[in-house]
Short mmCIF file of C-alpha atoms and ligand atoms in Angstrom, two decimals:
data_model
loop_
_atom_site.label_atom_id
_atom_site.label_comp_id
_atom_site.label_asym_id
_atom_site.label_seq_id
_atom_site.Cartn_x
_atom_site.Cartn_y
_atom_site.Cartn_z
CA MET A 1170 -6.76 90.64 -50.26
CA ASN A 1171 -6.44 88.41 -54.49
CA HIS A 1172 -3.17 87.19 -54.66
CA LYS A 1173 -2.49 86.58 -58.06
CA TYR A 1174 0.72 84.60 -58.34
CA LEU A 1175 3.09 83.77 -61.62
CA PHE A 1176 6.10 81.09 -61.46
CA VAL A 1177 9.24 81.82 -63.70
CA VAL A 1178 10.98 78.91 -64.75
CA GLY A 1179 13.97 78.06 -66.83
CA GLY A 1180 14.54 75.58 -69.53
CA VAL A 1181 17.39 74.73 -71.85
CA MET A 1182 20.11 76.18 -70.37
CA SER A 1183 20.81 78.66 -66.87
CA GLY A 1184 22.45 82.06 -67.10
CA VAL A 1185 20.24 83.21 -70.12
CA GLY A 1186 18.44 86.19 -67.57
CA LYS A 1187 15.29 84.64 -65.90
CA GLY A 1188 15.86 87.14 -63.24
CA THR A 1189 16.20 90.15 -65.74
CA SER A 1190 13.24 88.89 -67.66
CA SER A 1191 11.28 88.36 -64.41
CA ALA A 1192 12.35 91.67 -63.12
CA ALA A 1193 11.62 93.75 -66.62
CA LEU A 1194 7.99 92.08 -66.92
CA GLY A 1195 7.62 92.80 -62.97
CA LEU A 1196 8.14 96.21 -63.51
CA THR A 1197 6.22 96.97 -66.75
CA LEU A 1198 3.38 95.14 -64.24
CA LYS A 1199 4.09 98.24 -61.62
CA SER A 1200 3.70 100.81 -64.10
CA LYS A 1201 0.57 99.41 -64.45
CA GLY A 1202 -1.02 100.06 -62.13
CA TYR A 1203 0.05 97.18 -59.90
CA LYS A 1204 2.37 96.07 -56.78
CA VAL A 1205 4.54 93.06 -57.49
CA THR A 1206 6.91 91.99 -55.31
CA ALA A 1207 9.54 88.83 -56.40
CA ILE A 1208 10.49 85.92 -54.07
CA LYS A 1209 14.05 83.72 -55.60
CA ILE A 1210 13.77 79.89 -54.91
CA ASP A 1211 17.79 78.84 -55.26
CA PRO A 1212 17.30 74.51 -55.48
CA TYR A 1213 20.59 74.67 -53.50
CA VAL A 1214 21.11 73.19 -50.20
CA ASN A 1215 22.99 75.79 -48.97
CA VAL A 1216 20.56 77.54 -46.59
CA ASP A 1217 21.92 81.03 -48.09
CA ALA A 1218 24.15 82.49 -50.27
CA GLY A 1219 26.33 83.62 -47.97
CA THR A 1220 28.68 80.35 -47.52
CA MET A 1221 28.81 79.83 -51.86
CA ASN A 1222 31.79 80.82 -54.29
CA PRO A 1223 31.08 83.85 -56.41
CA VAL A 1224 33.05 82.58 -59.11
CA GLU A 1225 30.62 79.67 -58.58
CA HIS A 1226 27.62 81.26 -57.64
CA GLY A 1227 27.66 85.23 -58.82
CA GLU A 1228 27.17 88.15 -55.92
CA VAL A 1229 25.96 87.34 -52.37
CA PHE A 1230 23.18 90.20 -52.18
CA VAL A 1231 22.00 91.63 -48.94
CA THR A 1232 19.06 92.74 -48.00
CA ILE A 1233 17.77 95.69 -45.27
CA ASP A 1234 17.58 93.07 -43.23
CA GLY A 1235 20.06 91.42 -43.17
CA ASP A 1236 20.03 88.13 -45.23
CA GLU A 1237 22.27 87.10 -48.04
CA THR A 1238 20.64 85.84 -51.38
CA ASP A 1239 20.78 85.07 -54.76
CA GLN A 1240 22.19 88.62 -57.03
CA ASP A 1241 18.79 88.19 -58.55
CA ILE A 1242 17.25 89.66 -55.68
CA GLY A 1243 19.73 92.61 -56.32
CA THR A 1244 17.66 92.83 -59.65
CA TYR A 1245 14.76 93.10 -58.15
CA GLU A 1246 15.15 96.12 -56.03
CA ARG A 1247 16.72 97.46 -59.25
CA TYR A 1248 13.67 97.01 -61.43
CA LEU A 1249 11.17 97.43 -59.29
CA ASP A 1250 12.58 100.07 -56.26
CA VAL A 1251 11.67 98.35 -53.65
CA ASP A 1252 13.11 97.11 -50.52
CA ILE A 1253 12.95 92.45 -50.69
CA THR A 1254 13.89 91.08 -47.45
CA LYS A 1255 14.17 87.59 -46.19
CA VAL A 1256 10.90 86.24 -46.72
CA ASN A 1257 11.32 86.64 -49.94
CA TYR A 1258 14.65 83.95 -50.74
CA MET A 1259 14.86 80.63 -50.61
CA THR A 1260 17.00 77.57 -50.89
CA THR A 1261 16.02 74.15 -50.31
CA GLY A 1262 18.61 73.94 -47.17
CA ARG A 1263 15.85 76.68 -46.09
CA VAL A 1264 13.08 74.88 -46.65
CA TYR A 1265 13.76 71.58 -45.31
CA GLN A 1266 15.31 73.43 -41.87
CA SER A 1267 11.86 74.58 -41.58
CA VAL A 1268 9.77 71.88 -41.67
CA ILE A 1269 12.86 69.82 -39.60
CA GLU A 1270 12.16 72.24 -37.01
CA ARG A 1271 8.76 72.16 -36.84
CA GLU A 1272 8.99 68.13 -37.02
CA ARG A 1273 11.30 68.64 -33.74
CA ASN A 1274 8.81 70.97 -32.05
CA LEU A 1275 5.79 68.37 -32.46
CA GLU A 1276 3.62 71.05 -35.03
CA TYR A 1277 3.44 67.89 -37.24
CA GLY A 1278 1.23 66.41 -33.97
CA GLY A 1279 2.29 62.93 -34.13
CA LYS A 1280 2.05 61.95 -37.65
CA CYS A 1281 4.60 61.16 -40.15
CA VAL A 1282 6.24 63.58 -42.25
CA GLU A 1283 6.60 63.28 -45.49
CA VAL A 1284 9.05 65.04 -48.61
CA VAL A 1285 5.99 65.54 -50.57
CA PRO A 1286 3.58 66.40 -49.26
CA ASP A 1287 4.75 68.85 -46.53
CA VAL A 1288 7.78 69.77 -48.16
CA PRO A 1289 5.90 71.65 -50.76
CA GLU A 1290 3.87 72.96 -48.40
CA GLU A 1291 6.08 74.61 -46.36
CA VAL A 1292 7.00 76.29 -50.14
CA ILE A 1293 3.82 77.05 -50.59
CA ARG A 1294 3.67 78.73 -46.58
CA ARG A 1295 6.87 80.99 -47.43
CA ILE A 1296 5.31 82.18 -51.16
CA LYS A 1297 1.60 82.76 -49.30
CA THR A 1298 3.86 84.91 -46.80
CA ALA A 1299 6.05 87.01 -48.76
CA ALA A 1300 2.91 88.17 -50.67
CA GLU A 1301 1.01 88.82 -47.78
CA MET A 1302 3.59 90.22 -45.98
CA ALA A 1303 3.99 92.77 -49.08
CA GLN A 1304 0.36 93.39 -49.70
CA ALA A 1305 1.23 92.20 -53.41
CA GLU A 1306 -1.39 91.81 -56.33
CA ILE A 1307 1.47 89.88 -57.89
CA THR A 1308 4.01 88.22 -56.98
CA LEU A 1309 6.62 86.83 -59.39
CA ILE A 1310 8.25 83.45 -58.67
CA GLU A 1311 11.83 82.27 -59.84
CA VAL A 1312 12.57 78.94 -59.83
CA GLY A 1313 15.85 78.63 -59.88
CA GLY A 1314 18.09 76.32 -62.25
CA THR A 1315 16.09 74.67 -65.30
CA VAL A 1316 13.07 72.14 -65.73
CA GLY A 1317 14.41 68.51 -65.75
CA GLU A 1318 16.61 69.41 -63.40
CA TYR A 1319 16.41 67.20 -60.03
CA GLN A 1320 16.59 69.53 -57.75
CA ASN A 1321 14.28 71.88 -58.35
CA ILE A 1322 11.55 69.24 -58.80
CA LEU A 1323 9.91 69.72 -54.86
CA PHE A 1324 9.76 73.42 -56.06
CA LEU A 1325 7.75 72.60 -59.32
CA GLU A 1326 5.74 70.39 -56.83
CA ALA A 1327 4.55 73.71 -54.45
CA ALA A 1328 3.57 75.53 -57.63
CA ARG A 1329 1.51 72.56 -59.54
CA MET A 1330 -0.46 72.00 -56.39
CA MET A 1331 -0.84 75.70 -55.56
CA ARG A 1332 -1.79 75.67 -59.97
CA ALA A 1333 -3.99 73.30 -58.86
CA GLU A 1334 -5.46 74.85 -55.65
CA SER A 1335 -6.48 77.90 -57.20
CA PRO A 1336 -6.39 77.80 -61.07
CA ASP A 1337 -6.83 81.05 -61.86
CA ASP A 1338 -4.60 82.76 -59.26
CA VAL A 1339 -1.50 81.14 -61.06
CA ARG A 1340 0.25 80.99 -64.43
CA PHE A 1341 3.17 80.06 -65.49
CA ALA A 1342 6.01 81.72 -68.39
CA LEU A 1343 8.90 79.47 -69.21
CA VAL A 1344 11.92 81.37 -70.05
CA SER A 1345 13.57 79.38 -72.81
CA TYR A 1346 17.13 79.56 -74.95
CA LEU A 1347 16.87 79.30 -78.57
CA PRO A 1348 19.98 78.68 -80.17
CA VAL A 1349 20.92 80.00 -84.04
CA PRO A 1350 23.86 77.95 -84.42
CA PRO A 1351 26.32 79.29 -86.96
CA SER A 1352 26.86 76.25 -88.87
CA ILE A 1353 22.93 76.29 -89.50
CA GLY A 1354 22.49 79.74 -89.54
CA GLU A 1355 18.91 79.21 -88.27
CA MET A 1356 17.21 79.46 -84.70
CA LYS A 1357 15.65 75.93 -83.20
CA THR A 1358 13.21 76.32 -81.32
CA LYS A 1359 13.44 72.15 -80.88
CA PRO A 1360 15.31 72.46 -77.61
CA THR A 1361 12.52 75.09 -76.13
CA GLN A 1362 9.90 71.82 -77.50
CA TYR A 1363 11.72 69.48 -75.31
CA ALA A 1364 11.84 71.81 -72.45
CA VAL A 1365 7.66 72.41 -72.53
CA ARG A 1366 6.95 68.54 -72.32
CA THR A 1367 9.65 68.29 -69.70
CA LEU A 1368 7.86 70.97 -67.84
CA ASN A 1369 4.37 68.91 -68.90
CA SER A 1370 6.07 66.33 -67.19
CA ALA A 1371 5.47 67.91 -64.11
CA GLY A 1372 1.88 68.67 -64.39
CA ILE A 1373 2.45 72.30 -65.22
CA GLN A 1374 2.17 73.61 -68.77
CA PRO A 1375 3.17 77.06 -69.83
CA ASP A 1376 0.86 80.04 -70.13
CA PHE A 1377 3.74 81.83 -71.54
CA VAL A 1378 6.72 81.38 -73.38
CA LEU A 1379 9.74 83.68 -73.51
CA GLY A 1380 12.39 82.75 -76.06
CA ARG A 1381 16.13 84.13 -75.31
CA SER A 1382 18.54 84.35 -78.08
CA THR A 1383 20.80 86.37 -79.64
CA LEU A 1384 18.14 87.51 -82.27
CA PRO A 1385 14.87 88.36 -82.78
CA MET A 1386 12.51 85.36 -82.89
CA ASP A 1387 10.19 85.85 -86.12
CA LYS A 1388 7.36 84.70 -86.72
CA PRO A 1389 7.73 80.49 -88.03
CA ARG A 1390 9.16 80.02 -85.21
CA LYS A 1391 6.53 81.34 -82.94
CA GLU A 1392 4.16 79.55 -85.51
CA LYS A 1393 6.14 76.18 -84.22
CA ILE A 1394 6.16 77.20 -80.42
CA ALA A 1395 2.22 77.95 -80.24
CA ARG A 1396 1.04 74.73 -82.46
CA PHE A 1397 3.80 72.15 -80.84
CA CYS A 1398 3.51 73.23 -77.39
CA SER A 1399 0.47 74.55 -76.87
CA VAL A 1400 0.83 78.41 -76.14
CA PRO A 1401 -1.34 81.00 -77.59
CA TRP A 1402 0.93 82.62 -80.41
CA ASP A 1403 0.50 86.23 -78.73
CA HIS A 1404 1.78 84.22 -75.09
CA ILE A 1405 5.51 83.83 -77.09
CA ILE A 1406 7.10 86.99 -76.36
CA SER A 1407 10.90 87.57 -78.09
CA ALA A 1408 13.67 87.76 -76.09
CA PRO A 1409 16.86 88.84 -78.29
CA ASP A 1410 19.88 90.52 -76.06
CA ALA A 1411 19.56 93.77 -75.29
CA SER A 1412 22.30 96.54 -75.53
CA SER A 1413 21.85 97.23 -72.12
CA ILE A 1414 19.47 95.60 -69.93
CA TYR A 1415 17.66 98.74 -69.10
CA ASN A 1416 15.82 98.20 -72.94
CA ILE A 1417 14.27 95.07 -71.75
CA PRO A 1418 10.96 96.54 -70.18
CA ARG A 1419 10.30 98.38 -73.29
CA MET A 1420 11.04 95.30 -75.67
CA PHE A 1421 8.01 93.90 -73.64
CA GLU A 1422 6.00 96.49 -73.72
CA ASP A 1423 6.11 96.74 -77.40
CA GLN A 1424 4.92 92.82 -77.52
CA ASP A 1425 1.86 93.68 -74.66
CA PHE A 1426 3.44 91.10 -72.65
CA ALA A 1427 2.43 92.44 -69.13
CA GLU A 1428 -1.86 93.25 -70.71
CA ASN A 1429 -1.29 89.75 -71.60
CA VAL A 1430 -0.64 88.36 -68.26
CA LEU A 1431 -2.78 90.71 -66.78
CA LYS A 1432 -5.35 89.55 -69.30
CA SER A 1433 -4.52 85.79 -68.39
CA PHE A 1434 -5.39 86.61 -64.59
CA GLY A 1435 -8.62 88.35 -65.33
CA LEU A 1436 -6.94 91.07 -64.59
CA THR A 1437 -7.08 94.99 -66.60
CA VAL A 1438 -4.30 97.70 -66.63
CA LYS A 1439 -5.19 100.43 -64.20
CA GLN A 1440 -2.75 103.01 -65.81
CA LYS A 1441 0.35 103.29 -67.76
CA ASP A 1442 3.36 104.80 -67.02
CA LEU A 1443 6.96 103.95 -67.95
CA ALA A 1444 8.00 107.50 -68.43
CA GLU A 1445 10.75 107.91 -65.30
CA TRP A 1446 12.16 104.44 -67.30
CA THR A 1447 12.18 105.69 -70.19
CA ALA A 1448 13.65 109.02 -69.51
CA PHE A 1449 16.40 106.82 -67.93
CA THR A 1450 17.62 104.55 -71.06
CA ASP A 1451 17.58 107.42 -72.95
CA ARG A 1452 20.13 109.21 -70.86
CA ILE A 1453 22.14 106.23 -71.18
CA ALA A 1454 21.70 106.15 -75.48
CA ALA A 1455 22.36 109.55 -75.06
CA ALA A 1456 25.59 109.90 -73.09
CA GLN A 1457 28.80 110.54 -75.40
CA GLN A 1458 31.82 110.87 -73.40
CA SER A 1459 32.55 107.68 -71.65
CA VAL A 1460 34.59 107.59 -68.47
CA LYS A 1461 37.41 104.18 -68.11
CA ILE A 1462 36.71 102.61 -64.37
CA GLY A 1463 39.13 99.72 -63.27
CA VAL A 1464 37.17 97.04 -61.06
CA VAL A 1465 40.16 95.35 -59.30
CA GLY A 1466 39.04 92.18 -57.82
CA LYS A 1467 39.61 88.61 -58.08
CA TYR A 1468 36.27 86.84 -58.69
CA PHE A 1469 36.76 86.86 -62.34
CA SER A 1470 38.17 83.65 -63.17
CA THR A 1471 36.14 80.27 -64.27
CA GLY A 1472 38.41 77.45 -66.50
CA ASP A 1473 39.46 79.69 -69.61
CA PHE A 1474 36.47 82.38 -69.20
CA THR A 1475 36.45 85.71 -67.80
CA LEU A 1476 32.58 86.72 -65.39
CA SER A 1477 31.71 89.57 -64.15
CA ASP A 1478 28.60 87.91 -62.26
CA ALA A 1479 30.57 88.61 -58.86
CA TYR A 1480 29.73 92.28 -58.62
CA ILE A 1481 26.95 92.70 -60.64
CA SER A 1482 25.49 95.32 -58.26
CA VAL A 1483 28.71 97.18 -58.19
CA LEU A 1484 28.70 97.01 -62.57
CA GLU A 1485 24.71 98.18 -62.43
CA ALA A 1486 25.54 100.76 -59.93
CA ILE A 1487 28.36 102.67 -62.07
CA LYS A 1488 25.73 102.55 -65.00
CA HIS A 1489 23.53 104.38 -63.01
CA ALA A 1490 25.88 106.91 -61.93
CA CYS A 1491 27.24 107.51 -65.07
CA ALA A 1492 23.62 107.86 -66.86
CA GLU A 1493 22.84 110.34 -63.78
CA VAL A 1494 26.14 112.02 -64.73
CA GLY A 1495 25.74 111.12 -68.72
CA VAL A 1496 28.57 109.69 -69.66
CA LYS A 1497 29.12 106.18 -71.00
CA PRO A 1498 30.78 103.97 -68.63
CA GLU A 1499 33.86 101.34 -69.73
CA ILE A 1500 34.82 98.76 -67.46
CA ALA A 1501 37.81 96.55 -67.32
CA TRP A 1502 37.55 94.03 -65.01
CA LEU A 1503 41.41 93.86 -63.57
CA ASN A 1504 42.56 90.66 -61.46
CA SER A 1505 44.76 92.36 -58.55
CA GLU A 1506 47.14 89.66 -58.34
CA GLU A 1507 48.48 90.77 -61.41
CA TYR A 1508 49.96 93.34 -59.92
CA GLU A 1509 51.49 91.35 -57.19
CA LYS A 1510 53.64 89.63 -59.75
CA ASP A 1511 54.87 92.56 -61.82
CA ALA A 1512 54.29 96.35 -60.32
CA SER A 1513 55.51 97.91 -63.33
CA LYS A 1514 51.38 96.71 -64.29
CA LEU A 1515 50.13 99.82 -61.90
CA ASN A 1516 51.22 101.88 -64.67
CA GLU A 1517 48.28 100.86 -66.83
CA LEU A 1518 46.43 102.31 -63.88
CA LYS A 1519 47.23 106.03 -64.86
CA ASP A 1520 44.90 105.47 -68.01
CA PHE A 1521 42.27 105.17 -65.73
CA ASP A 1522 39.76 108.05 -64.90
CA GLY A 1523 38.57 106.19 -61.68
CA VAL A 1524 39.68 102.57 -59.78
CA LEU A 1525 37.79 100.55 -57.24
CA ILE A 1526 38.07 98.46 -55.53
CA PRO A 1527 34.55 96.34 -54.34
CA GLY A 1528 34.17 93.78 -51.35
CA GLY A 1529 36.29 90.42 -50.64
CA PHE A 1530 38.00 87.94 -48.29
CA GLY A 1531 41.01 86.00 -47.83
CA SER A 1532 44.61 86.79 -48.65
CA ARG A 1533 44.34 86.13 -52.18
CA GLY A 1534 44.86 88.95 -54.65
CA ILE A 1535 45.27 91.53 -51.47
CA GLU A 1536 48.83 92.68 -51.60
CA GLY A 1537 47.96 93.70 -54.87
CA LYS A 1538 45.17 96.36 -53.85
CA ILE A 1539 47.44 97.77 -51.67
CA LYS A 1540 49.92 98.18 -54.35
CA VAL A 1541 46.35 99.59 -56.68
CA ILE A 1542 45.52 102.13 -53.85
CA GLU A 1543 48.71 103.49 -52.83
CA TYR A 1544 49.06 104.27 -56.78
CA ALA A 1545 45.59 105.74 -56.85
CA ARG A 1546 46.02 107.67 -54.13
CA LYS A 1547 49.66 109.64 -54.84
CA ASN A 1548 48.78 109.96 -58.66
CA LYS A 1549 45.72 110.93 -57.80
CA ILE A 1550 43.02 109.24 -59.50
CA PRO A 1551 39.70 108.72 -58.22
CA TYR A 1552 39.32 105.90 -56.11
CA LEU A 1553 36.38 104.45 -54.35
CA GLY A 1554 36.77 101.47 -51.82
CA LEU A 1555 33.81 98.67 -50.77
CA CYS A 1556 34.50 97.54 -47.25
CA TYR A 1557 37.55 95.54 -48.10
CA GLY A 1558 38.26 97.90 -50.29
CA MET A 1559 38.30 100.41 -47.33
CA GLN A 1560 40.63 98.29 -45.07
CA CYS A 1561 43.05 97.54 -47.77
CA ALA A 1562 42.81 101.58 -47.47
CA VAL A 1563 43.16 102.01 -44.52
CA ILE A 1564 46.03 99.17 -44.05
CA GLU A 1565 48.12 101.27 -46.76
CA PHE A 1566 47.61 104.13 -45.49
CA ALA A 1567 49.10 102.73 -42.24
CA ARG A 1568 52.04 101.34 -44.18
CA ASN A 1569 52.50 104.15 -46.05
CA GLU A 1570 51.83 107.25 -44.04
CA LEU A 1571 52.33 106.41 -40.82
CA GLY A 1572 55.20 103.78 -41.21
CA LEU A 1573 53.65 101.35 -39.17
CA LEU A 1574 55.27 98.02 -40.82
CA GLY A 1575 53.65 95.17 -42.04
CA ALA A 1576 50.20 96.58 -41.17
CA ASN A 1577 47.47 94.52 -41.91
CA THR A 1578 44.13 93.36 -41.38
CA THR A 1579 44.13 90.62 -38.79
CA GLU A 1580 42.26 88.52 -41.25
CA ILE A 1581 44.94 87.88 -43.34
CA ASP A 1582 48.08 87.83 -40.37
CA SER A 1583 46.76 87.33 -37.31
CA ALA A 1584 50.09 88.25 -35.39
CA THR A 1585 50.68 91.69 -36.97
CA LYS A 1586 52.24 94.02 -34.91
CA ASN A 1587 49.89 96.56 -36.25
CA PRO A 1588 46.54 95.20 -36.08
CA VAL A 1589 44.78 98.41 -38.06
CA ILE A 1590 42.50 96.44 -39.11
CA HIS A 1591 40.74 93.67 -36.52
CA LEU A 1592 37.90 91.65 -35.81
CA LEU A 1593 34.23 92.93 -34.75
CA PRO A 1594 33.07 92.33 -30.98
CA GLY A 1595 31.65 89.13 -30.89
CA GLN A 1596 32.90 87.71 -34.00
CA GLU A 1597 36.47 85.38 -32.83
CA GLN A 1598 33.75 82.64 -30.53
CA ASN A 1599 32.39 82.50 -34.43
CA LEU A 1600 35.59 81.95 -35.47
CA CYS A 1601 36.39 79.45 -32.31
CA ASP A 1602 33.28 77.30 -33.16
CA SER A 1603 33.49 77.62 -36.88
CA SER A 1604 30.14 79.47 -37.30
CA TYR A 1605 30.33 80.53 -40.23
CA GLY A 1606 26.67 80.61 -42.02
CA GLY A 1607 25.10 83.64 -41.48
CA THR A 1608 27.33 85.27 -39.05
CA LEU A 1609 29.27 88.08 -40.31
CA ARG A 1610 27.68 91.82 -39.70
CA LEU A 1611 24.92 91.97 -42.11
CA GLY A 1612 21.73 94.31 -42.78
CA SER A 1613 21.15 97.50 -42.58
CA TYR A 1614 23.20 99.89 -40.09
CA PRO A 1615 23.09 104.24 -39.86
CA CYS A 1616 25.57 105.86 -40.21
CA LYS A 1617 26.63 109.39 -38.63
CA LEU A 1618 28.57 111.24 -41.27
CA THR A 1619 31.10 113.78 -40.42
CA GLU A 1620 30.74 117.94 -41.53
CA GLY A 1621 32.82 118.93 -44.49
CA SER A 1622 33.43 115.66 -45.57
CA THR A 1623 33.25 114.27 -49.03
CA SER A 1624 30.83 112.10 -47.86
CA ARG A 1625 28.65 114.76 -46.26
CA GLU A 1626 28.79 116.70 -49.41
CA VAL A 1627 27.65 114.13 -51.81
CA TYR A 1628 25.27 112.44 -49.10
CA GLY A 1629 23.60 115.65 -48.45
CA SER A 1630 22.30 114.70 -45.36
CA GLU A 1631 23.73 113.92 -41.85
CA THR A 1632 22.92 110.40 -40.94
CA ILE A 1633 23.03 107.65 -43.22
CA SER A 1634 21.89 103.92 -43.66
CA GLU A 1635 23.64 101.41 -45.12
CA ARG A 1636 23.58 97.59 -45.84
CA HIS A 1637 26.42 95.44 -44.56
CA ARG A 1638 28.88 91.99 -44.80
CA HIS A 1639 32.08 92.20 -42.74
CA ARG A 1640 33.43 90.24 -39.76
CA TYR A 1641 37.41 92.53 -39.87
CA GLU A 1642 36.34 96.67 -38.98
CA PHE A 1643 38.80 99.58 -38.29
CA ASN A 1644 40.68 98.91 -35.01
CA ASN A 1645 39.76 102.52 -33.17
CA ASP A 1646 43.59 101.69 -31.49
CA TYR A 1647 45.38 103.41 -34.49
CA ARG A 1648 42.25 105.86 -35.23
CA LYS A 1649 43.76 108.85 -33.74
CA GLN A 1650 47.43 108.45 -34.96
CA LEU A 1651 46.29 107.72 -38.53
CA GLU A 1652 44.15 111.06 -38.33
CA ASP A 1653 47.04 113.10 -37.34
CA ALA A 1654 48.74 112.02 -39.94
CA GLY A 1655 45.76 113.00 -42.07
CA LEU A 1656 42.89 110.33 -42.94
CA VAL A 1657 39.68 111.42 -42.32
CA ILE A 1658 37.29 109.87 -40.82
CA ALA A 1659 34.35 110.73 -42.14
CA GLY A 1660 31.55 108.28 -41.27
CA VAL A 1661 30.73 106.59 -38.02
CA ASN A 1662 28.52 104.62 -36.54
CA PRO A 1663 27.10 106.51 -33.74
CA GLU A 1664 26.12 103.24 -31.28
CA LYS A 1665 28.92 101.54 -31.07
CA ASP A 1666 32.05 103.88 -32.73
CA LEU A 1667 32.91 101.95 -35.64
CA VAL A 1668 34.85 103.54 -38.44
CA GLU A 1669 32.42 103.42 -41.33
CA ILE A 1670 34.15 105.51 -43.87
CA VAL A 1671 37.79 106.87 -44.40
CA GLU A 1672 38.90 109.78 -46.26
CA VAL A 1673 42.30 111.28 -47.70
CA LYS A 1674 42.69 115.17 -48.25
CA ASP A 1675 43.68 117.24 -51.22
CA HIS A 1676 42.36 113.90 -53.59
CA PRO A 1677 39.65 114.75 -56.32
CA PHE A 1678 37.80 111.92 -54.38
CA PHE A 1679 39.38 109.09 -52.20
CA VAL A 1680 36.67 107.25 -49.98
CA GLY A 1681 36.26 103.95 -48.63
CA VAL A 1682 32.94 103.13 -47.04
CA GLN A 1683 32.95 99.53 -44.34
CA PHE A 1684 29.75 99.29 -46.08
CA HIS A 1685 27.64 98.31 -49.41
CA PRO A 1686 26.34 101.24 -51.26
CA GLU A 1687 26.06 99.27 -54.61
CA PHE A 1688 23.03 97.50 -52.99
CA GLN A 1689 21.55 100.39 -52.59
CA SER A 1690 21.82 101.72 -55.94
CA ARG A 1691 18.85 102.40 -58.09
CA PRO A 1692 18.62 102.95 -61.47
CA LEU A 1693 15.41 105.54 -61.00
CA SER A 1694 17.92 106.60 -57.31
CA PRO A 1695 21.85 106.42 -57.67
CA HIS A 1696 23.37 105.82 -55.43
CA PRO A 1697 25.57 109.22 -53.78
CA LEU A 1698 28.70 107.61 -53.63
CA PHE A 1699 29.08 106.64 -57.35
CA VAL A 1700 27.43 109.22 -58.54
CA GLY A 1701 29.99 111.52 -57.15
CA PHE A 1702 33.15 109.15 -57.74
CA VAL A 1703 31.66 109.04 -61.23
CA ARG A 1704 31.36 112.85 -61.18
CA ALA A 1705 34.84 113.46 -60.33
CA ALA A 1706 36.23 110.33 -62.64
CA SER A 1707 34.13 112.37 -65.54
CA SER A 1708 35.38 115.58 -64.94
N1 LIG B 799 36.98 89.82 -45.52
C1 LIG B 799 36.52 91.38 -44.91
C2 LIG B 799 35.53 91.26 -43.39
O1 LIG B 799 34.84 90.13 -43.23
C3 LIG B 799 35.48 92.44 -46.29
C4 LIG B 799 34.09 91.91 -46.39
C5 LIG B 799 33.75 92.11 -47.70
O2 LIG B 799 34.86 93.00 -48.57
N2 LIG B 799 32.62 92.26 -47.76
O3 LIG B 799 35.78 91.90 -42.87
#
């Protein structure tokens, strides 16, 4: 099989949507009849994203095979509608770890192991393995960071080596940013020109330039970039801010981006099929009635700015469900710590149609979350709790319905008299050894649903498979008491008898799940739990 590779690199600044642009391009290539996969390279020394603070790095996305990756892998899964596995994610740490392991095993046959070419060669080996495993005709490789940064240079060197080795099979797209400074009132191309020159100094000439900006790129700007950067005019793509990220594929189609990428590889369009996707974006545009969802978390603030990147899959899953139900999401990011400082703030929750508490770690903000859950439960506001959001729901129920004073998770209070949430078997040792990286319960596990439960009804099947990322779990010693007090055990892992879903009765929708359904929601197959939640919230 002849694999084609398109490297996507960033210029000028980070955070301009390289991942989303690559994913949207991937979808349009797929719609033309090609098998596409995507690789994400993170230049960090961290072996995976699991040890990074979500405020700094955004969401930790979990793959079916339990890798803790960059959130862009989630973006690729959503656009390409495929499950992406470990082999498609690499970091500097991971690459070096393999090189060093190989050296320790004498696999370099006694030779001196060098940063160049041995490190880029390991990168190339990983890229080729991922393409092979996915049987991909086209592999998109997103190199994290921005050109000119010291830390991604070895990845660019790998890309350059691949192009030198097979010039017909490797292409480059630079996703750059074109500012429109208000004081000037004009779109400026100079930073992009510098970015191309910086890329040139790594031995790489971009074949495509994608210009992200607040506004569309006009003809004079395209001409400038074409002329000064030696990129064909029709290979310069305008990518202004979109009203919905799901409109980007259409925007690319209007400029024949995918078709020109295929042409540059010497490939032809095999089919054209964006109908289902277009129907999805039409549903988003047609929605009139809005539904107000409060997402209660804590990974929002960075200095004076509020970011919601830590919960990106949750946000997208809400959007998918809203498109399905035919409503417009109005999402508010609520900081759980605020409810600890001032309990009267809880009253603002009555303006919400639904409340969602996503995953989390540690003590900051947890009491606020528990208060929010009590309010949602008692005031019959639809509630969806994900992972920590489920554990907090169990704590709330134990304290307020069962009267178990001080009920807690041992993550917060290791000496609690009522550890309704406690460590998973085998996790004690990891904590003793300070072995935190990659040691949570990760990846997909089956769960059997209870007949008659809300979850059983919304899923419409008896056994499901969902992705996990946690170290603590429901304590089965309290199961009987909690059930007797009215807590519904709606889903259990059949092998280990772990409680995976709890619900309460006589409530429009109150579901807490130990797993992360948000990772499996796709635009064209919205997640049943989110659909059930949004439906309850909008009725
Ligand atoms: N902190 C909890 C645990 O480790 C929940 C994790 C999460 O929400 N992802 O079990």
